[in-house]
Amino acid sequence: MKVDVVLGLQWGDEGKGKIVDVLANNYPVIARFQGGPNAGHSLQFEDKKFVLHTIPSGVFRKNTQNIIGNGVVIDPIIFMEECLKLEEIGVPVRERIYISKKAHLILPGHKIIDAASEQAKGASKIGSTLKGIGPTYMDKTGRNGIRVGDILTPDFHDRFSVLKKKHISFLKQFDYQYNIEENEAKWFEAIEYLKEFKLIDGEYYINNLLSENKRVLAEGAQGSLLDIDFGSYPFVTSSTTTCAGASTGLGVAPRHIGTVSGIFKAYCTRVGSGPFPTELNDRTGEMLREFGAEFGATTGRPRRTGWLDLVALKYAVMINGVDNLIMMKADVLDTFDKVCIAVAYKINGEITESLPYDTYAQIEPIYKEFKGWKRDLSKVTKEEDLPFEFMNYVRFIEKEIGVPIRIISLGPDRSQTIIRNEE
Ligand code: GDP
Ligand code: IMO
Ligand code: MG
């Protein structure tokens, strides 16, 4: 068996949580491979709504193993809070969650450094979620980090003290008030809680599952345009959000990666700073935010909104080798008289279909207009019942990208999902 991958093709918040929850019905194993509590993955079923940050989105399915891979960074406090909430409603998290010993830990100092460096950047700040993601990956690649497996070693407290000292020293460059000890007792309490979980050699574990012919689905966090290498640098996150991250973040060889499904919204959103060529700072943009309830699942920040950007989408499809597309939230466009898609960019008078290296360049999107469908799609359950104008929109995207849209999501609930025929 191979590991199938589901990941976001835009700037995050495409609806990964919802779709992974839907697909988890067919996968006994769900694995997160990168990111951390900067993610907010929403799920909705039986009139209940949940937001997961560190926990894979298969956790509500009985008999599903949920693996947090080595590529993930874990804040023990956030993880404990998430788990306790789920335990309260009877989800047996300790049975369902497995954590790689090679996943790195977010320390209190990482969050402080995140906040201090954002403050120092002033107007050019990234708009980080302030969860300590960047500084934790910096310590990982700088070979200073602390991993989950370290909590079982006798010198764990010493390792913590060494890294804390480094953080205090690093923070001297900033004019920033902080108390690094404020959350320390809670952090260690959460470490004790973490010890009650199955801490595994994730790479052996997953490869063994594959050799037993178990289907594994890797769940991406963030989106391809926030990737550390291929995103709109420096306005990105600090992990490999693209398909290659599933290999390094789980210990699965590239040839054991199977089907790659790419998720995109029928329009675009972005939270935080950075280029957004099709952004709409007008009433249409406000309508997208209002109808799509576009407010961050982790930070509550209003999301920036705009039309679908095919140039950026094609780029993400190329980088990830996407086999199937999954289109989300077209129902948000239901009342629009016309809907637009950017098919190219005009930069300094030249027309291009490529993302420029210099993402600050003055990009003027070239739009193709589509007649709106003006129908409530949220209650449609069969492909045959989808309106002609909407299918026109769908077929145009498929043809331009050359990849089929296999799933169409028309509402936040599990049930509002149309899985299309193979044809
Ligand atoms: P993720 O980070 O990719 O998991 O996405 P988020 O959960 O951050 O944001 C997606 C938001 O859209 C959540 O509030 C979902 O409940 C909601 N959502 C998901 N799919 C659909 C859909 O097809 N239609 C509508 N209207 N909302 C959706
Ligand atoms: P999910 O998994 C949307 C954005 C932040 C900021 C940049 C860097 O829910 O799709 P970080 O805290 O990672 O250093 O922030 O990345 N960002 C996200 N935007 N969805 C996410 O996750 C995001 N995770 C990070 O807003 O611009
Ligand atoms: Mg999200």
PDB file of N, CA and C in Angstrom, residues 155-223:
ATOM      1  N   ASP A 155      17.671  13.089  31.508  1.00  0.00           N
ATOM      2  CA  ASP A 155      18.188  14.469  31.527  1.00  0.00           C
ATOM      3  C   ASP A 155      17.263  15.452  30.806  1.00  0.00           C
ATOM      4  N   PHE A 156      15.974  15.102  30.709  1.00  0.00           N
ATOM      5  CA  PHE A 156      15.032  15.976  29.983  1.00  0.00           C
ATOM      6  C   PHE A 156      14.997  17.394  30.563  1.00  0.00           C
ATOM      7  N   HIS A 157      14.961  17.495  31.905  1.00  0.00           N
ATOM      8  CA  HIS A 157      14.888  18.829  32.519  1.00  0.00           C
ATOM      9  C   HIS A 157      16.149  19.644  32.200  1.00  0.00           C
ATOM     10  N   ASP A 158      17.286  18.957  32.161  1.00  0.00           N
ATOM     11  CA  ASP A 158      18.537  19.669  31.827  1.00  0.00           C
ATOM     12  C   ASP A 158      18.475  20.183  30.389  1.00  0.00           C
ATOM     13  N   ARG A 159      17.991  19.336  29.497  1.00  0.00           N
ATOM     14  CA  ARG A 159      17.891  19.768  28.083  1.00  0.00           C
ATOM     15  C   ARG A 159      16.986  20.980  27.968  1.00  0.00           C
ATOM     16  N   PHE A 160      15.881  20.932  28.724  1.00  0.00           N
ATOM     17  CA  PHE A 160      14.937  22.049  28.703  1.00  0.00           C
ATOM     18  C   PHE A 160      15.650  23.330  29.172  1.00  0.00           C
ATOM     19  N   SER A 161      16.417  23.216  30.273  1.00  0.00           N
ATOM     20  CA  SER A 161      17.097  24.401  30.833  1.00  0.00           C
ATOM     21  C   SER A 161      18.108  24.972  29.852  1.00  0.00           C
ATOM     22  N   VAL A 162      18.823  24.081  29.161  1.00  0.00           N
ATOM     23  CA  VAL A 162      19.832  24.547  28.191  1.00  0.00           C
ATOM     24  C   VAL A 162      19.146  25.364  27.084  1.00  0.00           C
ATOM     25  N   LEU A 163      18.036  24.825  26.571  1.00  0.00           N
ATOM     26  CA  LEU A 163      17.350  25.522  25.473  1.00  0.00           C
ATOM     27  C   LEU A 163      16.701  26.821  25.979  1.00  0.00           C
ATOM     28  N   LYS A 164      16.165  26.767  27.193  1.00  0.00           N
ATOM     29  CA  LYS A 164      15.553  27.984  27.767  1.00  0.00           C
ATOM     30  C   LYS A 164      16.615  29.097  27.881  1.00  0.00           C
ATOM     31  N   LYS A 165      17.826  28.727  28.329  1.00  0.00           N
ATOM     32  CA  LYS A 165      18.909  29.724  28.436  1.00  0.00           C
ATOM     33  C   LYS A 165      19.213  30.323  27.075  1.00  0.00           C
ATOM     34  N   LYS A 166      19.241  29.465  26.055  1.00  0.00           N
ATOM     35  CA  LYS A 166      19.499  29.949  24.683  1.00  0.00           C
ATOM     36  C   LYS A 166      18.417  30.951  24.284  1.00  0.00           C
ATOM     37  N   HIS A 167      17.187  30.641  24.637  1.00  0.00           N
ATOM     38  CA  HIS A 167      16.074  31.536  24.279  1.00  0.00           C
ATOM     39  C   HIS A 167      16.223  32.886  24.985  1.00  0.00           C
ATOM     40  N   ILE A 168      16.605  32.851  26.262  1.00  0.00           N
ATOM     41  CA  ILE A 168      16.767  34.112  27.014  1.00  0.00           C
ATOM     42  C   ILE A 168      17.864  34.951  26.361  1.00  0.00           C
ATOM     43  N   SER A 169      18.923  34.266  25.978  1.00  0.00           N
ATOM     44  CA  SER A 169      20.035  34.983  25.359  1.00  0.00           C
ATOM     45  C   SER A 169      19.615  35.571  23.998  1.00  0.00           C
ATOM     46  N   PHE A 170      18.879  34.779  23.217  1.00  0.00           N
ATOM     47  CA  PHE A 170      18.403  35.232  21.896  1.00  0.00           C
ATOM     48  C   PHE A 170      17.485  36.450  22.032  1.00  0.00           C
ATOM     49  N   LEU A 171      16.672  36.440  23.097  1.00  0.00           N
ATOM     50  CA  LEU A 171      15.670  37.500  23.284  1.00  0.00           C
ATOM     51  C   LEU A 171      16.298  38.846  23.662  1.00  0.00           C
ATOM     52  N   LYS A 172      17.595  38.827  24.021  1.00  0.00           N
ATOM     53  CA  LYS A 172      18.256  40.082  24.412  1.00  0.00           C
ATOM     54  C   LYS A 172      18.269  41.109  23.277  1.00  0.00           C
ATOM     55  N   GLN A 173      18.233  40.616  22.027  1.00  0.00           N
ATOM     56  CA  GLN A 173      18.295  41.557  20.894  1.00  0.00           C
ATOM     57  C   GLN A 173      17.002  42.359  20.717  1.00  0.00           C
ATOM     58  N   PHE A 174      15.921  41.902  21.371  1.00  0.00           N
ATOM     59  CA  PHE A 174      14.620  42.562  21.178  1.00  0.00           C
ATOM     60  C   PHE A 174      14.292  43.475  22.356  1.00  0.00           C
ATOM     61  N   ASP A 175      13.569  44.531  22.047  1.00  0.00           N
ATOM     62  CA  ASP A 175      13.052  45.382  23.103  1.00  0.00           C
ATOM     63  C   ASP A 175      11.646  44.852  23.408  1.00  0.00           C
ATOM     64  N   TYR A 176      11.583  43.778  24.191  1.00  0.00           N
ATOM     65  CA  TYR A 176      10.302  43.079  24.364  1.00  0.00           C
ATOM     66  C   TYR A 176      10.181  42.571  25.802  1.00  0.00           C
ATOM     67  N   GLN A 177       9.069  42.893  26.443  1.00  0.00           N
ATOM     68  CA  GLN A 177       8.817  42.477  27.832  1.00  0.00           C
ATOM     69  C   GLN A 177       8.257  41.055  27.846  1.00  0.00           C
ATOM     70  N   TYR A 178       8.812  40.187  28.688  1.00  0.00           N
ATOM     71  CA  TYR A 178       8.252  38.828  28.739  1.00  0.00           C
ATOM     72  C   TYR A 178       8.542  38.169  30.078  1.00  0.00           C
ATOM     73  N   ASN A 179       7.806  37.103  30.352  1.00  0.00           N
ATOM     74  CA  ASN A 179       8.060  36.282  31.529  1.00  0.00           C
ATOM     75  C   ASN A 179       8.085  34.831  31.059  1.00  0.00           C
ATOM     76  N   ILE A 180       9.294  34.321  30.857  1.00  0.00           N
ATOM     77  CA  ILE A 180       9.446  32.991  30.250  1.00  0.00           C
ATOM     78  C   ILE A 180       8.968  31.875  31.193  1.00  0.00           C
ATOM     79  N   GLU A 181       8.851  32.214  32.508  1.00  0.00           N
ATOM     80  CA  GLU A 181       8.450  31.179  33.471  1.00  0.00           C
ATOM     81  C   GLU A 181       6.935  31.097  33.674  1.00  0.00           C
ATOM     82  N   GLU A 182       6.234  32.063  33.128  1.00  0.00           N
ATOM     83  CA  GLU A 182       4.784  32.176  33.368  1.00  0.00           C
ATOM     84  C   GLU A 182       4.031  30.845  33.131  1.00  0.00           C
ATOM     85  N   ASN A 183       4.368  30.177  32.033  1.00  0.00           N
ATOM     86  CA  ASN A 183       3.616  28.959  31.693  1.00  0.00           C
ATOM     87  C   ASN A 183       4.410  27.671  31.911  1.00  0.00           C
ATOM     88  N   GLU A 184       5.532  27.803  32.628  1.00  0.00           N
ATOM     89  CA  GLU A 184       6.433  26.646  32.732  1.00  0.00           C
ATOM     90  C   GLU A 184       5.809  25.469  33.501  1.00  0.00           C
ATOM     91  N   ALA A 185       5.140  25.771  34.613  1.00  0.00           N
ATOM     92  CA  ALA A 185       4.558  24.686  35.427  1.00  0.00           C
ATOM     93  C   ALA A 185       3.487  23.952  34.613  1.00  0.00           C
ATOM     94  N   LYS A 186       2.678  24.716  33.898  1.00  0.00           N
ATOM     95  CA  LYS A 186       1.619  24.113  33.081  1.00  0.00           C
ATOM     96  C   LYS A 186       2.238  23.279  31.946  1.00  0.00           C
ATOM     97  N   TRP A 187       3.330  23.802  31.395  1.00  0.00           N
ATOM     98  CA  TRP A 187       4.015  23.099  30.303  1.00  0.00           C
ATOM     99  C   TRP A 187       4.484  21.725  30.785  1.00  0.00           C
ATOM    100  N   PHE A 188       5.073  21.683  31.987  1.00  0.00           N
ATOM    101  CA  PHE A 188       5.560  20.391  32.505  1.00  0.00           C
ATOM    102  C   PHE A 188       4.400  19.467  32.893  1.00  0.00           C
ATOM    103  N   GLU A 189       3.310  20.080  33.333  1.00  0.00           N
ATOM    104  CA  GLU A 189       2.110  19.274  33.627  1.00  0.00           C
ATOM    105  C   GLU A 189       1.623  18.610  32.324  1.00  0.00           C
ATOM    106  N   ALA A 190       1.646  19.405  31.249  1.00  0.00           N
ATOM    107  CA  ALA A 190       1.208  18.885  29.947  1.00  0.00           C
ATOM    108  C   ALA A 190       2.162  17.808  29.427  1.00  0.00           C
ATOM    109  N   ILE A 191       3.446  17.931  29.776  1.00  0.00           N
ATOM    110  CA  ILE A 191       4.419  16.894  29.376  1.00  0.00           C
ATOM    111  C   ILE A 191       4.064  15.568  30.048  1.00  0.00           C
ATOM    112  N   GLU A 192       3.655  15.635  31.324  1.00  0.00           N
ATOM    113  CA  GLU A 192       3.253  14.415  32.032  1.00  0.00           C
ATOM    114  C   GLU A 192       2.042  13.783  31.338  1.00  0.00           C
ATOM    115  N   TYR A 193       1.118  14.644  30.904  1.00  0.00           N
ATOM    116  CA  TYR A 193      -0.081  14.161  30.192  1.00  0.00           C
ATOM    117  C   TYR A 193       0.323  13.474  28.880  1.00  0.00           C
ATOM    118  N   LEU A 194       1.289  14.097  28.187  1.00  0.00           N
ATOM    119  CA  LEU A 194       1.763  13.562  26.898  1.00  0.00           C
ATOM    120  C   LEU A 194       2.311  12.139  27.068  1.00  0.00           C
ATOM    121  N   LYS A 195       2.909  11.896  28.229  1.00  0.00           N
ATOM    122  CA  LYS A 195       3.508  10.571  28.476  1.00  0.00           C
ATOM    123  C   LYS A 195       2.468   9.453  28.492  1.00  0.00           C
ATOM    124  N   GLU A 196       1.198   9.831  28.658  1.00  0.00           N
ATOM    125  CA  GLU A 196       0.153   8.799  28.706  1.00  0.00           C
ATOM    126  C   GLU A 196      -0.248   8.322  27.300  1.00  0.00           C
ATOM    127  N   PHE A 197       0.320   8.969  26.282  1.00  0.00           N
ATOM    128  CA  PHE A 197      -0.016   8.590  24.899  1.00  0.00           C
ATOM    129  C   PHE A 197       0.982   7.568  24.362  1.00  0.00           C
ATOM    130  N   LYS A 198       0.600   6.979  23.227  1.00  0.00           N
ATOM    131  CA  LYS A 198       1.503   6.018  22.600  1.00  0.00           C
ATOM    132  C   LYS A 198       2.571   6.801  21.856  1.00  0.00           C
ATOM    133  N   LEU A 199       3.780   6.797  22.358  1.00  0.00           N
ATOM    134  CA  LEU A 199       4.890   7.504  21.709  1.00  0.00           C
ATOM    135  C   LEU A 199       5.631   6.467  20.866  1.00  0.00           C
ATOM    136  N   ILE A 200       5.679   6.720  19.566  1.00  0.00           N
ATOM    137  CA  ILE A 200       6.104   5.651  18.648  1.00  0.00           C
ATOM    138  C   ILE A 200       7.300   6.072  17.779  1.00  0.00           C
ATOM    139  N   ASP A 201       7.950   5.068  17.202  1.00  0.00           N
ATOM    140  CA  ASP A 201       8.909   5.325  16.128  1.00  0.00           C
ATOM    141  C   ASP A 201       8.055   5.385  14.866  1.00  0.00           C
ATOM    142  N   GLY A 202       7.596   6.564  14.569  1.00  0.00           N
ATOM    143  CA  GLY A 202       6.560   6.754  13.554  1.00  0.00           C
ATOM    144  C   GLY A 202       6.910   6.175  12.198  1.00  0.00           C
ATOM    145  N   GLU A 203       8.181   6.311  11.794  1.00  0.00           N
ATOM    146  CA  GLU A 203       8.578   5.845  10.459  1.00  0.00           C
ATOM    147  C   GLU A 203       8.456   4.329  10.348  1.00  0.00           C
ATOM    148  N   TYR A 204       8.867   3.596  11.412  1.00  0.00           N
ATOM    149  CA  TYR A 204       8.681   2.133  11.405  1.00  0.00           C
ATOM    150  C   TYR A 204       7.197   1.801  11.440  1.00  0.00           C
ATOM    151  N   TYR A 205       6.506   2.533  12.294  1.00  0.00           N
ATOM    152  CA  TYR A 205       5.084   2.247  12.507  1.00  0.00           C
ATOM    153  C   TYR A 205       4.307   2.349  11.197  1.00  0.00           C
ATOM    154  N   ILE A 206       4.507   3.456  10.475  1.00  0.00           N
ATOM    155  CA  ILE A 206       3.740   3.665   9.234  1.00  0.00           C
ATOM    156  C   ILE A 206       4.173   2.676   8.156  1.00  0.00           C
ATOM    157  N   ASN A 207       5.469   2.459   8.020  1.00  0.00           N
ATOM    158  CA  ASN A 207       5.913   1.516   6.983  1.00  0.00           C
ATOM    159  C   ASN A 207       5.404   0.097   7.265  1.00  0.00           C
ATOM    160  N   ASN A 208       5.305  -0.252   8.542  1.00  0.00           N
ATOM    161  CA  ASN A 208       4.726  -1.569   8.885  1.00  0.00           C
ATOM    162  C   ASN A 208       3.249  -1.626   8.505  1.00  0.00           C
ATOM    163  N   LEU A 209       2.540  -0.535   8.779  1.00  0.00           N
ATOM    164  CA  LEU A 209       1.114  -0.506   8.403  1.00  0.00           C
ATOM    165  C   LEU A 209       0.959  -0.697   6.898  1.00  0.00           C
ATOM    166  N   LEU A 210       1.838  -0.033   6.129  1.00  0.00           N
ATOM    167  CA  LEU A 210       1.760  -0.140   4.667  1.00  0.00           C
ATOM    168  C   LEU A 210       2.029  -1.577   4.227  1.00  0.00           C
ATOM    169  N   SER A 211       3.002  -2.213   4.888  1.00  0.00           N
ATOM    170  CA  SER A 211       3.290  -3.591   4.457  1.00  0.00           C
ATOM    171  C   SER A 211       2.167  -4.534   4.883  1.00  0.00           C
ATOM    172  N   GLU A 212       1.352  -4.114   5.852  1.00  0.00           N
ATOM    173  CA  GLU A 212       0.157  -4.923   6.208  1.00  0.00           C
ATOM    174  C   GLU A 212      -1.050  -4.547   5.348  1.00  0.00           C
ATOM    175  N   ASN A 213      -0.804  -3.754   4.301  1.00  0.00           N
ATOM    176  CA  ASN A 213      -1.865  -3.321   3.379  1.00  0.00           C
ATOM    177  C   ASN A 213      -2.931  -2.430   3.999  1.00  0.00           C
ATOM    178  N   LYS A 214      -2.533  -1.651   5.019  1.00  0.00           N
ATOM    179  CA  LYS A 214      -3.481  -0.698   5.629  1.00  0.00           C
ATOM    180  C   LYS A 214      -3.424   0.604   4.833  1.00  0.00           C
ATOM    181  N   ARG A 215      -4.607   1.196   4.633  1.00  0.00           N
ATOM    182  CA  ARG A 215      -4.650   2.457   3.887  1.00  0.00           C
ATOM    183  C   ARG A 215      -4.336   3.618   4.828  1.00  0.00           C
ATOM    184  N   VAL A 216      -3.353   4.422   4.451  1.00  0.00           N
ATOM    185  CA  VAL A 216      -2.959   5.570   5.272  1.00  0.00           C
ATOM    186  C   VAL A 216      -3.239   6.850   4.486  1.00  0.00           C
ATOM    187  N   LEU A 217      -3.871   7.821   5.136  1.00  0.00           N
ATOM    188  CA  LEU A 217      -4.115   9.127   4.505  1.00  0.00           C
ATOM    189  C   LEU A 217      -3.319  10.194   5.258  1.00  0.00           C
ATOM    190  N   ALA A 218      -2.451  10.881   4.528  1.00  0.00           N
ATOM    191  CA  ALA A 218      -1.665  11.958   5.142  1.00  0.00           C
ATOM    192  C   ALA A 218      -2.436  13.268   5.012  1.00  0.00           C
ATOM    193  N   GLU A 219      -2.581  13.967   6.124  1.00  0.00           N
ATOM    194  CA  GLU A 219      -3.371  15.215   6.179  1.00  0.00           C
ATOM    195  C   GLU A 219      -2.432  16.414   6.269  1.00  0.00           C
ATOM    196  N   GLY A 220      -2.434  17.233   5.226  1.00  0.00           N
ATOM    197  CA  GLY A 220      -1.593  18.428   5.252  1.00  0.00           C
ATOM    198  C   GLY A 220      -2.191  19.505   6.137  1.00  0.00           C
ATOM    199  N   ALA A 221      -1.339  20.401   6.578  1.00  0.00           N
ATOM    200  CA  ALA A 221      -1.808  21.609   7.272  1.00  0.00           C
ATOM    201  C   ALA A 221      -1.313  22.807   6.454  1.00  0.00           C
ATOM    202  N   GLN A 222      -1.873  23.965   6.715  1.00  0.00           N
ATOM    203  CA  GLN A 222      -1.600  25.170   5.918  1.00  0.00           C
ATOM    204  C   GLN A 222      -1.893  24.894   4.431  1.00  0.00           C
ATOM    205  N   GLY A 223      -1.169  25.592   3.543  1.00  0.00           N
ATOM    206  CA  GLY A 223      -1.434  25.392   2.117  1.00  0.00           C
ATOM    207  C   GLY A 223      -0.146  25.574   1.334  1.00  0.00           C
TER     208      GLY A 223
END
